[in-house]
Coordinates of C-alpha atoms in Angstrom, one line a residue:
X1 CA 141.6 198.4 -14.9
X2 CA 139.6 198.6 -11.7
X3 CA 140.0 201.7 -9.6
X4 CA 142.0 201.4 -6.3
X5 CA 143.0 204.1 -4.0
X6 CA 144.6 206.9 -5.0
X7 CA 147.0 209.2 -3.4
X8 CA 146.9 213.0 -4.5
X9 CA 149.0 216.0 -2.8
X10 CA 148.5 219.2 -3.1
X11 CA 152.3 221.6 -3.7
X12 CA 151.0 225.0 -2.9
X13 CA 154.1 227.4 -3.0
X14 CA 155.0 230.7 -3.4
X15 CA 156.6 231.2 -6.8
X16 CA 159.4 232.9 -7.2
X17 CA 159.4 235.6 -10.0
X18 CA 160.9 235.1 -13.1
X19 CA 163.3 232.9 -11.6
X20 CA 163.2 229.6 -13.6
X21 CA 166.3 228.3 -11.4
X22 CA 165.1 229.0 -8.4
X23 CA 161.4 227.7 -8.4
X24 CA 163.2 224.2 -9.9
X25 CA 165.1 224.2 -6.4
X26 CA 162.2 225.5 -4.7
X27 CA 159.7 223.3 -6.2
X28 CA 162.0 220.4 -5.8
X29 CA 162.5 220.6 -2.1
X30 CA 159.0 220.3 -1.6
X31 CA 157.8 217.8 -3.9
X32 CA 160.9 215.5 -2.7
X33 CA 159.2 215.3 0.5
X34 CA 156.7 213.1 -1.0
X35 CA 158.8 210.3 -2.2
X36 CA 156.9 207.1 -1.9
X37 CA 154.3 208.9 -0.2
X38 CA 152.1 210.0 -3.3
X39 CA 150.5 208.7 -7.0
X40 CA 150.2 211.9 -8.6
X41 CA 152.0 215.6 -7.3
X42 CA 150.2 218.8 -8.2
X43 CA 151.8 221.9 -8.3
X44 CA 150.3 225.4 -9.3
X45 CA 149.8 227.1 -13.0
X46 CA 152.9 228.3 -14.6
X47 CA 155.0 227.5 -11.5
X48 CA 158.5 227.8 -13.1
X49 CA 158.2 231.8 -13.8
X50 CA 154.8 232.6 -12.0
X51 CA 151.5 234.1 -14.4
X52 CA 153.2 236.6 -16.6
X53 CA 152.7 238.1 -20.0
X54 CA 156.8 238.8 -20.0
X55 CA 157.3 235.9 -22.6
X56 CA 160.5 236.3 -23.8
X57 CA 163.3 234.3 -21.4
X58 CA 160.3 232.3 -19.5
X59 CA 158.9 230.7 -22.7
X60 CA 161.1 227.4 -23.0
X61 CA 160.7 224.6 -25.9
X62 CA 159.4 220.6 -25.1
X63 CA 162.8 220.2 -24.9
X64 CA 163.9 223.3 -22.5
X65 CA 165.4 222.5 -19.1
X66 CA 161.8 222.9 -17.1
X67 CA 160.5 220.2 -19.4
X68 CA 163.6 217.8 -18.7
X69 CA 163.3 218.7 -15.0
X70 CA 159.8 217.8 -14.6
X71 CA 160.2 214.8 -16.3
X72 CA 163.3 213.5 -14.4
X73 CA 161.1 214.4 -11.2
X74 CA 158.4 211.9 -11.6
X75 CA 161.1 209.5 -12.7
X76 CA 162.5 209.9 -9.7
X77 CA 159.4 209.8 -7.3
X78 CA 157.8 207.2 -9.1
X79 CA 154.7 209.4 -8.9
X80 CA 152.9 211.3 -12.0
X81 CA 153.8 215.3 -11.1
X82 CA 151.5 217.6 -12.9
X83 CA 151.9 222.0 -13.5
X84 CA 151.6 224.3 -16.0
X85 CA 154.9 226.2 -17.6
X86 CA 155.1 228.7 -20.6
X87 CA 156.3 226.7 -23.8
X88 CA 157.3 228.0 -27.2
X89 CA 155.7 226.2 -29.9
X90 CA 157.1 228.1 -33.3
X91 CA 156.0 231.6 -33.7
X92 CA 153.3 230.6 -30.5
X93 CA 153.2 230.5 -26.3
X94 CA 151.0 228.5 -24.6
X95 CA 150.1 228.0 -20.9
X96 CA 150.7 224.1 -21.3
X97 CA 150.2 221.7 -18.3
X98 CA 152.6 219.0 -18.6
X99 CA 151.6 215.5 -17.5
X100 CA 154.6 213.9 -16.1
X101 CA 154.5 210.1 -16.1
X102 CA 157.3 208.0 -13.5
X103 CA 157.8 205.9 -17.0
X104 CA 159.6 208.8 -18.4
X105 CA 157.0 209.9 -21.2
X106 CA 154.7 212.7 -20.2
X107 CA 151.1 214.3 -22.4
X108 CA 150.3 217.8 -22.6
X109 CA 146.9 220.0 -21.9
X110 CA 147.1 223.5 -23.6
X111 CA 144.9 225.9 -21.3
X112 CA 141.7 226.5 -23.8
X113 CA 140.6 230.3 -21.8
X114 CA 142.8 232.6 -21.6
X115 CA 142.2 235.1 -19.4
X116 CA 141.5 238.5 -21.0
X117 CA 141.1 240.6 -18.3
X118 CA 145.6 240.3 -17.7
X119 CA 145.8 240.0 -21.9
X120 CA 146.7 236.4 -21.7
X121 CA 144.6 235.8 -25.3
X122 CA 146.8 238.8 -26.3
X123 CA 150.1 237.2 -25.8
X124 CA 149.0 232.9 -26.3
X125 CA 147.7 230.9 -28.2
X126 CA 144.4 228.7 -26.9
X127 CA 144.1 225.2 -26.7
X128 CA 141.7 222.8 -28.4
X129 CA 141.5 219.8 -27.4
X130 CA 140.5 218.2 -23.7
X131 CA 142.8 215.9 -21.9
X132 CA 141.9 212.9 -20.4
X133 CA 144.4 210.1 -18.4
X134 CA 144.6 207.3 -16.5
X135 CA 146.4 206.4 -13.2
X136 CA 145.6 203.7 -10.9
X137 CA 142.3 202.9 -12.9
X138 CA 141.3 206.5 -12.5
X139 CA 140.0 209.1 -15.2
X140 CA 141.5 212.6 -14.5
X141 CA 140.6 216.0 -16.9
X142 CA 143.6 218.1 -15.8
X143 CA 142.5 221.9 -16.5
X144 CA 143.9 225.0 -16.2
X145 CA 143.0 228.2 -13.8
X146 CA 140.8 230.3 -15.6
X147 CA 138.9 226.9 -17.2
X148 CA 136.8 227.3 -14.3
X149 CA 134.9 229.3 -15.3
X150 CA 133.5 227.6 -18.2
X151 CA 131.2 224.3 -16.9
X152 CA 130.7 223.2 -20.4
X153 CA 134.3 222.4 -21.1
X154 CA 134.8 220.6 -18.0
X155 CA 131.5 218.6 -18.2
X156 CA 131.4 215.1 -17.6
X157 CA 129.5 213.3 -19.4
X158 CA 129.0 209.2 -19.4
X159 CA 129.5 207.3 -22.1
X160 CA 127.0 204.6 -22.7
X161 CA 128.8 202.7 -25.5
X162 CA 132.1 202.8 -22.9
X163 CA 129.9 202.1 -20.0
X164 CA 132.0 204.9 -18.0
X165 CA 132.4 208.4 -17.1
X166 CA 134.5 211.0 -19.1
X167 CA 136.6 211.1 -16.0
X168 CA 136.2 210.7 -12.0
X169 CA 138.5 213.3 -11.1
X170 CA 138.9 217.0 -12.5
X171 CA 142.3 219.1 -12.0
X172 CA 142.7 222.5 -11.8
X173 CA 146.3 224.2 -11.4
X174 CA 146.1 227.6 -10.8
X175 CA 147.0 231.9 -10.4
X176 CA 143.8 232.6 -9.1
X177 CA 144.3 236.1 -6.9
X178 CA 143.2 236.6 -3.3
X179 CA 140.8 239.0 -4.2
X180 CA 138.4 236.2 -6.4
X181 CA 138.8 233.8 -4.0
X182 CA 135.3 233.3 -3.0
X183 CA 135.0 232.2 -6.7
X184 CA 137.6 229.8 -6.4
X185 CA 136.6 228.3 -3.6
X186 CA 132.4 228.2 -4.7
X187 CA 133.4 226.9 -8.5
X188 CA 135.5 224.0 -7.6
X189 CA 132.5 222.9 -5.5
X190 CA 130.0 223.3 -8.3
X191 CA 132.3 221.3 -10.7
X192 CA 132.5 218.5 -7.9
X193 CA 128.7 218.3 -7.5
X194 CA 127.9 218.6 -10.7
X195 CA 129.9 216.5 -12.4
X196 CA 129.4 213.5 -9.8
X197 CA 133.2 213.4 -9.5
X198 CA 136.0 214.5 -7.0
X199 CA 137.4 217.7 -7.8
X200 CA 141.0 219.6 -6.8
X201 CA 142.5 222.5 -7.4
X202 CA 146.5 224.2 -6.6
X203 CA 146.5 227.5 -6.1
X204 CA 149.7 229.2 -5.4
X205 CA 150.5 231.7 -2.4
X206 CA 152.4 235.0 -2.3
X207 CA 152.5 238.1 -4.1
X208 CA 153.7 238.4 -7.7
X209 CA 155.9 241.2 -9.6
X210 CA 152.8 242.7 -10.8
X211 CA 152.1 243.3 -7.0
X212 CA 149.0 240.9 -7.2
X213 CA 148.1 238.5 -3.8
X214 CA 147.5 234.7 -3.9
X215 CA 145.7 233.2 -0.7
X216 CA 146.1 229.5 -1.8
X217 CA 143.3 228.1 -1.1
X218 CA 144.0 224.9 -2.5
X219 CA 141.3 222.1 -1.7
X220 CA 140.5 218.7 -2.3
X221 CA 136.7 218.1 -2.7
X222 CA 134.2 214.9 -2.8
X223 CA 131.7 214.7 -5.2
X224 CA 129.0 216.0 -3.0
X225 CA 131.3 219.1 -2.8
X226 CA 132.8 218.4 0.9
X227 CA 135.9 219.4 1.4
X228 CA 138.6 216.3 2.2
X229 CA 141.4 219.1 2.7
X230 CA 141.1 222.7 2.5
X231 CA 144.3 224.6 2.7
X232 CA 145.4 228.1 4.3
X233 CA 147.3 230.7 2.7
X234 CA 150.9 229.5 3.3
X235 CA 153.1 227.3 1.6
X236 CA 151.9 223.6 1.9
X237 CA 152.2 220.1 1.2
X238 CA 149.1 217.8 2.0
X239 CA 148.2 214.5 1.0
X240 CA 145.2 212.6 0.9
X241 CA 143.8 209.6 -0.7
X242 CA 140.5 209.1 -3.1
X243 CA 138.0 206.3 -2.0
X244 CA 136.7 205.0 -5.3
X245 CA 133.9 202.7 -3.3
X246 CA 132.4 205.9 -1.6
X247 CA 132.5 207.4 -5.5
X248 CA 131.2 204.5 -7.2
X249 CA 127.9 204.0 -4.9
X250 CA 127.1 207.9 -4.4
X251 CA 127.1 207.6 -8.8
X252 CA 124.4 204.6 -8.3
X253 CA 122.2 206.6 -5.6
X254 CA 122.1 209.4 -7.4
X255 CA 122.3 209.1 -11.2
X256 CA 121.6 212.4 -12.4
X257 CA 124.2 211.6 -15.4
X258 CA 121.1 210.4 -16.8
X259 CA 119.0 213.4 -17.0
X260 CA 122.1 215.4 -18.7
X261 CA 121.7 217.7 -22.0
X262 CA 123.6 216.7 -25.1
X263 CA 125.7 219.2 -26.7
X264 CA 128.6 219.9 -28.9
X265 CA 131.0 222.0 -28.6
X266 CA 131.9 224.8 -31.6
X267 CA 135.8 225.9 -31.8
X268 CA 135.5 229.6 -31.3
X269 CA 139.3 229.6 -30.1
X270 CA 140.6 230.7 -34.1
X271 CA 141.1 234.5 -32.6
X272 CA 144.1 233.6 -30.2
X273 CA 146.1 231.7 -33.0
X274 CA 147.2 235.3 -34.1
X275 CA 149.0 235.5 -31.2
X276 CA 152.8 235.4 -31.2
X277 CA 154.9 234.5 -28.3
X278 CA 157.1 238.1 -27.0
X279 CA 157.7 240.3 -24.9
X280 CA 154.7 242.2 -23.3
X281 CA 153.1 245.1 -26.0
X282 CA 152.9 248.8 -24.0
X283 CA 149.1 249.6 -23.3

């Protein structure tokens, strides 16, 4: 299916703490603003109960209330929506983005780094396996927040036999605190430019229960790493639309796809799997 234009918006809210309820009302309200306005609806990481290590009444099964919720949303917009929550899976938590499709079905992403430095590969368990979908004749590799970090998972590589990219457009939903922010902002670019791809990434404002400040900064970037929108650190809803032309020629100028390393990738994630979903351990 050949690309056309697609329409992406950016939900950057100020979660409310451990308040499942309220952030479905909150989070509602703002993405119903973009019916018929939008293909695919981004909202931040963990969005339903905020970044927490508090498992125990956030963690919700695939067939929890959050999980119904989401789904009836893009049903209802006739637009993919797209965040992370905290499922249960057995004995397990994961940071799971859910894929929400306006057909009713939906796919999964299970966030691969957990980020130590808070004990999230204390209290989940890592993903494995990479993500990629299609909308609109589009490739998207939706990631999760601390993914970032780590250019080898989200590499984009082109696959001769397919005669295509892994994907034209990464996702990143996000916690990412005010105080990194110049990481934020300055990694998304790299992943744009180096992956000869668009790139976005929600961040959410506000401050947390653990006291810890979000400045947003949600963009949407080209694949030379210009920003298309760039967002404060307020609550927001922006739209804009990819130009797969624009995409498509700057890839034929400058083919650097071809001069790419080959590499596997090793599953080092066995360590997490002993984690077991619960409340928060004292230190």
């Amino acid at each position: 299916m050949a690309k056309t234009p697609l329409r992406v918006s950016l939900v950057q809210g100020n979660t409310r703490w451990h308040d499942a309820a309220a952030n479905r009302a909150y989070y509602g309200e703002l993405v119903r603003s973009l019916s018929g306005q939008s293909d695919l609806i981004v909202l931040p990481e963990t969005f339903l109960s905020g970044f927490t290590n508090e498992l125990l009444g956030n963690a919700e099964g695939m067939d929890g209330e959050g999980v119904r919720w989401f789904g009836a949303l893009a049903v209802e917009l006739g637009a993919v929506v797209t965040g992370s929550l905290i499922i249960r899976d057995g004995e397990k938590c994961l940071n799971r983005l859910i894929w929400a499709k306006p057909d009713g079905s939906h796919e999964v992403y299970d966030k691969r780094h957990l980020f130590r430095m808070a004990d999230e590969h204390l209290r989940y368990a890592a993903g494995s396996r990479r993500l990629i979908v299609e909308l609109k004749g589009w490739r998207i590799c939706p990631l999760v927040c601390y993914d970032l970090r780590f250019p080898v998972w989200s590499r984009n590589r082109y696959d001769r036999a397919a005669g295509r990219f892994d994907y034209d457009l990464a996702l990143f939903v996000a916690n990412w605190p005010a105080a990194r922010r110049y990481a934020w902002s300055n990694l998304l670019r790299a992943r744009a430019i180096e992956n000869l791809s668009y790139c976005l990434g929600v961040n959410r404002v506000g401050t947390d229960g653990n006291n810890i400040a979000y400045a947003g900064d949600s963009a949407i970037l080209d694949f030379l790493g210009q920003p298309l929108v760039e967002l404060g650190a307020q609550e927001q809803v922006v739209t804009s639309t990819l130009d797969p032309a624009s995409l498509a020629l700057h890839r034929e100028r400058f083919p650097a796809w071809m001069d790419a390393d080959d590499y596997t990738i090793a599953d080092s994630r066995a360590a997490s799997s002993a984690a077991v979903c619960g409340p928060r351990q004292s230190q």
